[in-house]
C-alpha positions as CSV (number, residue, x, y, z in Angstrom):
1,X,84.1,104.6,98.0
2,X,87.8,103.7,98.2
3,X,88.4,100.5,100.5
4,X,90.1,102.2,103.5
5,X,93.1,100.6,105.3
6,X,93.9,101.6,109.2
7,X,97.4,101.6,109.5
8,X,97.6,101.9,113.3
9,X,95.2,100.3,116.1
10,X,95.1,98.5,118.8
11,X,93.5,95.0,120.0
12,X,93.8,93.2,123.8
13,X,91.8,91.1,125.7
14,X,93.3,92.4,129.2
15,X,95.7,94.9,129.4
16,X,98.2,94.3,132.9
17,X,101.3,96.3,132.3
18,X,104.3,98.2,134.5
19,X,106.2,100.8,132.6
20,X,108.9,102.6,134.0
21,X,108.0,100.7,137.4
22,X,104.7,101.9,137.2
23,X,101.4,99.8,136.6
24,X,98.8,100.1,133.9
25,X,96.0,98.1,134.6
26,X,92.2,98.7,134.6
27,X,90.3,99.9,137.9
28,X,87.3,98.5,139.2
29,X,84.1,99.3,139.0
30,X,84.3,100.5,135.8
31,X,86.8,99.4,133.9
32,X,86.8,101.0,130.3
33,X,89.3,103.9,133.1
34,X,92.7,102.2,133.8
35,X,95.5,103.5,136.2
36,X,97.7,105.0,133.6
37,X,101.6,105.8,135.2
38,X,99.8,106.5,138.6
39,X,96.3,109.3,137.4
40,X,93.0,107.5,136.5
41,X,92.6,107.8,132.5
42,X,89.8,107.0,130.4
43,X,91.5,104.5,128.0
44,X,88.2,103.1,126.3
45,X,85.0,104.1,125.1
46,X,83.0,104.4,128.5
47,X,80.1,101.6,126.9
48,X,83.1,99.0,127.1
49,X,82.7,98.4,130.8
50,X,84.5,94.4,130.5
51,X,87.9,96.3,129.8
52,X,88.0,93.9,126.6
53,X,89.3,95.6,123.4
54,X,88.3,92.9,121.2
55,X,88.4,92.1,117.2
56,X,85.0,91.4,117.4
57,X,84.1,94.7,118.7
58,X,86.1,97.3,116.3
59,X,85.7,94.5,113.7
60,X,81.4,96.3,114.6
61,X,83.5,99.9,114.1
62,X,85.5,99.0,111.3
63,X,82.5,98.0,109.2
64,X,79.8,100.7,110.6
65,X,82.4,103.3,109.2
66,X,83.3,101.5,105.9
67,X,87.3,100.1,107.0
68,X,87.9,97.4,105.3
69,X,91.0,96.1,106.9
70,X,93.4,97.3,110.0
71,X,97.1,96.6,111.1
72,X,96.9,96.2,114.6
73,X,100.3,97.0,116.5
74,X,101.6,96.9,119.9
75,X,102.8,99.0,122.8
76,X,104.0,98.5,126.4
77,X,101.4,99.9,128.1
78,X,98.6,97.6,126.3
79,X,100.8,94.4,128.0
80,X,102.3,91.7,124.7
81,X,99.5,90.8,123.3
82,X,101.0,88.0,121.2
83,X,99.4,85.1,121.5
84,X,95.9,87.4,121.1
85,X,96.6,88.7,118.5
86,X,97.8,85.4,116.6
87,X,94.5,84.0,117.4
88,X,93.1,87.4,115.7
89,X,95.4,87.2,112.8
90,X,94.1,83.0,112.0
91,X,90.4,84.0,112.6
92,X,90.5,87.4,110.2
93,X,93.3,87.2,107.8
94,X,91.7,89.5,105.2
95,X,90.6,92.1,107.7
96,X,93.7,91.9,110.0
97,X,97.5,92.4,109.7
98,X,99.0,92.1,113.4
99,X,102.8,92.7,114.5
100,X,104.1,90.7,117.0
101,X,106.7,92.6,119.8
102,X,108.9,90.6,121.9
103,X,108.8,90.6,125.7
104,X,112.7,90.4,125.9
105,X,112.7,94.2,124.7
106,X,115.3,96.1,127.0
107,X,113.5,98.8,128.2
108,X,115.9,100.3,129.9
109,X,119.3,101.7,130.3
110,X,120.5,99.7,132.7
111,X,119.5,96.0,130.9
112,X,123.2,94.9,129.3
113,X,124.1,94.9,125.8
114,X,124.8,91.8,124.0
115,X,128.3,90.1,123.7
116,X,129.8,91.4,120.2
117,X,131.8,89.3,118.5
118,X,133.5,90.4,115.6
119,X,131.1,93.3,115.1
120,X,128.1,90.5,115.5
121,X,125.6,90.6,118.5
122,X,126.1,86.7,120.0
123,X,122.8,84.8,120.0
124,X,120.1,86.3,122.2
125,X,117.1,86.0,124.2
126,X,115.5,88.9,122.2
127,X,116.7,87.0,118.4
128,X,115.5,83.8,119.7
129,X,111.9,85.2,120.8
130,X,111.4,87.2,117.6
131,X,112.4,84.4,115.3
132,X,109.4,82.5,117.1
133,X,107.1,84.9,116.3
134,X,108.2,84.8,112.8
135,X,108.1,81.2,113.2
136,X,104.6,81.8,114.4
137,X,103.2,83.6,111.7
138,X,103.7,87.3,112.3
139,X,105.2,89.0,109.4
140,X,105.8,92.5,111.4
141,X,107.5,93.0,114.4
142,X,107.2,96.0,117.1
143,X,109.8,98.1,118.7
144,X,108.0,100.9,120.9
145,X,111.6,102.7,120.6
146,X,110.4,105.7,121.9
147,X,109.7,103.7,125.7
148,X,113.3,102.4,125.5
149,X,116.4,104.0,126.6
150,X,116.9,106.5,123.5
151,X,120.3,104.8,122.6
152,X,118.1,101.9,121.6
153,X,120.1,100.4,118.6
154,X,122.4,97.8,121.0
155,X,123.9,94.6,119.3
156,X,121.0,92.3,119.8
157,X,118.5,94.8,118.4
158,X,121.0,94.9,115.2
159,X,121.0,91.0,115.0
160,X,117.0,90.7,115.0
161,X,116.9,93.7,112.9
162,X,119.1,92.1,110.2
163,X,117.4,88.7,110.9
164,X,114.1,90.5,110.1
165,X,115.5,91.6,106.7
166,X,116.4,88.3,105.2
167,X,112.9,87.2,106.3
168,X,110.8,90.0,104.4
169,X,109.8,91.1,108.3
170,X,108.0,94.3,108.8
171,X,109.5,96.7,111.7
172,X,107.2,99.2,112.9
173,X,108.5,101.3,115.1
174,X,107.6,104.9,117.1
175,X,110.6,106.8,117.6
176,X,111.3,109.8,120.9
177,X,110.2,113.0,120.0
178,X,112.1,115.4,117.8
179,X,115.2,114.3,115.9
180,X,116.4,112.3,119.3
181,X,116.9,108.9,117.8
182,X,116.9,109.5,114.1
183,X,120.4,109.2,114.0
184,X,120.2,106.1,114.9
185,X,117.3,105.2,112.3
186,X,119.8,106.2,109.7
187,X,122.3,103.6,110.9
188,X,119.5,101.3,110.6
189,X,118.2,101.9,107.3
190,X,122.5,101.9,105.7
191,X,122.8,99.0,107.9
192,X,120.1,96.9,106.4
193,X,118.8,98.5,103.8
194,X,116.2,96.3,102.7
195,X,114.4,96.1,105.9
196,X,111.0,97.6,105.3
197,X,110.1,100.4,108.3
198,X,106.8,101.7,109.4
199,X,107.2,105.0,111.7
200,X,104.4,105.7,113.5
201,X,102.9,108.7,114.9
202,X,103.6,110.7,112.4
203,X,106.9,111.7,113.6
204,X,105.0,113.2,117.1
205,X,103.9,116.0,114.5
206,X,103.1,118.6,117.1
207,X,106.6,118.6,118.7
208,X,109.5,120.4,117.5
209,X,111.7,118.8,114.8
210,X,109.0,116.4,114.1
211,X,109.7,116.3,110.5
212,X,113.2,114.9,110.6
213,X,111.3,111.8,111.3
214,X,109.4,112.2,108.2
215,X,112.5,112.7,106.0
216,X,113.5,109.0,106.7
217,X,110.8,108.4,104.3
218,X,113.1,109.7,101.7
219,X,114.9,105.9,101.7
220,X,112.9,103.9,99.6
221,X,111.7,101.6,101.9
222,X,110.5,103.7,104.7
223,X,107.0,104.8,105.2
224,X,105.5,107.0,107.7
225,X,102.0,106.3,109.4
226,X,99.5,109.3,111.2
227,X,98.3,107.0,113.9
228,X,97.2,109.5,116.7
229,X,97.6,112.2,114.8
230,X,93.9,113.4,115.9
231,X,95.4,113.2,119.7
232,X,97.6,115.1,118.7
233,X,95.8,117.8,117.4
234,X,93.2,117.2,119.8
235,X,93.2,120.8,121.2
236,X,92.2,121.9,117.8
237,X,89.4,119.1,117.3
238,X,87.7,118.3,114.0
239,X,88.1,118.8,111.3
240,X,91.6,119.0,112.4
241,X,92.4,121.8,109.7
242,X,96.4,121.9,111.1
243,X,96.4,117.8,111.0
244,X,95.3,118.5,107.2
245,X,98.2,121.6,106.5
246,X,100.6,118.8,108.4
247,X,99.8,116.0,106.3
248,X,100.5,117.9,103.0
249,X,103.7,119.6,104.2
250,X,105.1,115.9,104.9
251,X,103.9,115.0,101.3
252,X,105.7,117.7,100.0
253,X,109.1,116.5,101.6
254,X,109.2,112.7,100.7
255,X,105.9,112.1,98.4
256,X,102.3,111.0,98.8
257,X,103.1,107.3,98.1
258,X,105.3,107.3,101.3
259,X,102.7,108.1,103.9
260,X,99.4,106.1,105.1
261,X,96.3,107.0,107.8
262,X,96.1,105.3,111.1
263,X,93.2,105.9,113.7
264,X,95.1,104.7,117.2
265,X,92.2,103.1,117.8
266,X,90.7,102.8,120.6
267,X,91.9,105.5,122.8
268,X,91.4,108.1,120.1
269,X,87.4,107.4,120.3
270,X,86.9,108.2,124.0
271,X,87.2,112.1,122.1
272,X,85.5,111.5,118.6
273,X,84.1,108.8,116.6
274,X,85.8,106.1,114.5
275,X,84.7,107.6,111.5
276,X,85.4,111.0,112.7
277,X,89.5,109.6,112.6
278,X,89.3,109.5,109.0
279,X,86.7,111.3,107.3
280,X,88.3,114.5,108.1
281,X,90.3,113.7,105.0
282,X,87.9,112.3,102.7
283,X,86.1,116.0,103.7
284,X,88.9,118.3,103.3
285,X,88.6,120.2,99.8
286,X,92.6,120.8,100.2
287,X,93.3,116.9,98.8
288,X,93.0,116.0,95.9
289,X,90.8,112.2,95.4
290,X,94.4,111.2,93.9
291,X,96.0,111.7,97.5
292,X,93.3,110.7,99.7
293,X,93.2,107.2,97.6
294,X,97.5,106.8,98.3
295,X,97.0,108.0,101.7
296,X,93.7,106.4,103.1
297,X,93.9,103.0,101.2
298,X,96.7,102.2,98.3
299,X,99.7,102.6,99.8
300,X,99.0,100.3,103.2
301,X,97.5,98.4,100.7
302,X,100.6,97.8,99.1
303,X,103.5,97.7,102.1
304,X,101.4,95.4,104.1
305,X,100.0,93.0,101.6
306,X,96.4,93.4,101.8
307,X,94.8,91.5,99.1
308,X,91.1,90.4,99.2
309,X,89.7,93.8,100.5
310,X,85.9,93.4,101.9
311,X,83.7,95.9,100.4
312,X,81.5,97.6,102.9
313,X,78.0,99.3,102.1
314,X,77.2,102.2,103.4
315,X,74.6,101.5,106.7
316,X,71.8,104.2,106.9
317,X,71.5,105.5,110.6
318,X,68.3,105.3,112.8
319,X,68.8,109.1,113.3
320,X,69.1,109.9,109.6
């Protein structure tokens, strides 16, 4: 079996957010449901009463269904998990890669650009915080652009964005839906064009104009990851035959080698099994083993830097 990489996942130890003014946090007495932007939402597996999303805990997943590593990203609503997932990062290097996301984001319109000085952002709390998490030890670093104002590209986020460049810095990033800030992605990428780019989400594949997000894998150093694309297609369900259809036509557009599975673990599980987030691909008779290898394993494999992948056996079940 191929050593499959999860390009997209989640880890915290507490999640304590407000969004948009509103508060994500978990509810009492059982708190695997949080208060999600004001309805009660099940946001974990219902057996994970202690709200905890830990590394030991999908590390349990991760090996049960034969994953050998995960890159474990952030998002607003999970709270920064930084200094987490550092700890994660130290204790499991070979299993984890982890982005960082600074706090300083501006998540909103109203938060003031940065002084420009001959076409230059001036020094800023946002550089300042993500060169200490480079400093730290992160080698990616998260912009959850689609939470932020959609004219997201101020000064400041141009000045970390070329800081992140000359340090071999991952940016992952999740754009609005559609083509809304794509425009702005294509300033990026001629802007700094060695910056290596993540998209996750898979462009929102379900929403209109989805796949001008794919076509910004057509740069060479732009890749686009399917995290939550079983949410998406979650009215379907397995075996997700349109996620499958979707998958190829974005291979078709900017090659196999540009595109990589991600579970969104854990919120994708409260519906269907870790396993269940993959092996819908290493089912479908539509790829070829060629494709599934580049898209389940090879090419995270690559881009993030994985070396020393753990080979899992398979684990007989009880029920089996």
């Amino acid at each position: 079996m191929i050593p499959i990489i999860d390009a997209h996942a989640h880890l915290w130890l507490n999640v304590d957010a407000v969004v948009n003014g509103s508060a994500i946090h978990p509810l009492e007495p059982n708190r695997s449901r949080s208060l999600f932007f004001g309805e009660e939402r099940q946001m974990l597996p219902p057996y994970m009463t202690d709200g905890q999303n830990t590394a030991e805990r999908f590390l349990s997943n991760m090996d049960y269904a034969q994953v050998s590593a995960a890159v474990i990203t952030q998002e607003f609503i999970d709270g920064v998990q930084n200094s987490y997932l550092m700890q994660v990062q130290q204790r499991y290097p070979t299993r984890f890669f982890c982005f960082g996301m600074p706090a300083s984001l501006p998540k909103s319109a109203e938060r003031p650009a940065a002084t420009v000085h001959g076409g230059f952002a001036a020094e800023s709390c946002l550089v300042d915080e993500a060169k200490s998490l480079v400093a730290q030890g992160f080698r990616g670093i998260k912009v959850p652009a689609a939470r932020l104002h959609w004219q997201f590209l101020t000064p400041e986020m141009m000045q970390m964005m070329r800081m992140m460049e000359q340090k071999g810095v991952i940016l992952g990033i999740e754009l609005q839906d559609g083509d809304a800030q794509v425009a702005q992605m294509e300033t990026l990428i001629q802007e700094c064009p060695r910056l290596k780019i993540i998209i996750g989400h898979f462009g929102m594949v379900t929403r209109p104009n989805w796949m001008s997000q794919i076509r910004l894998a057509r740069h060479e150093n732009v890749y686009v990851e399917s995290g939550g694309i079983t949410w998406l297609f979650n009215d379907e369900f397995y075996p997700f035959p349109s996620a499958i259809r979707a998958i190829k036509e974005a291979a078709d557009e900017v090659g196999w080698q540009k595109l990589m599975w991600g579970s969104d673990y854990p919120r994708t599980i409260t519906a269907i099994t870790y396993k269940m987030s993959y092996d819908f691909v290493t089912k479908s008779q539509e790829l070829t083993e060629e494709q599934k290898r580049l898209f389940l394993s090879e090419n995270a494999k690559q881009f993030f830097g994985f070396d020393e992948l753990v080979e899992l056996p398979y684990i007989k079940n009880m029920s089996e």
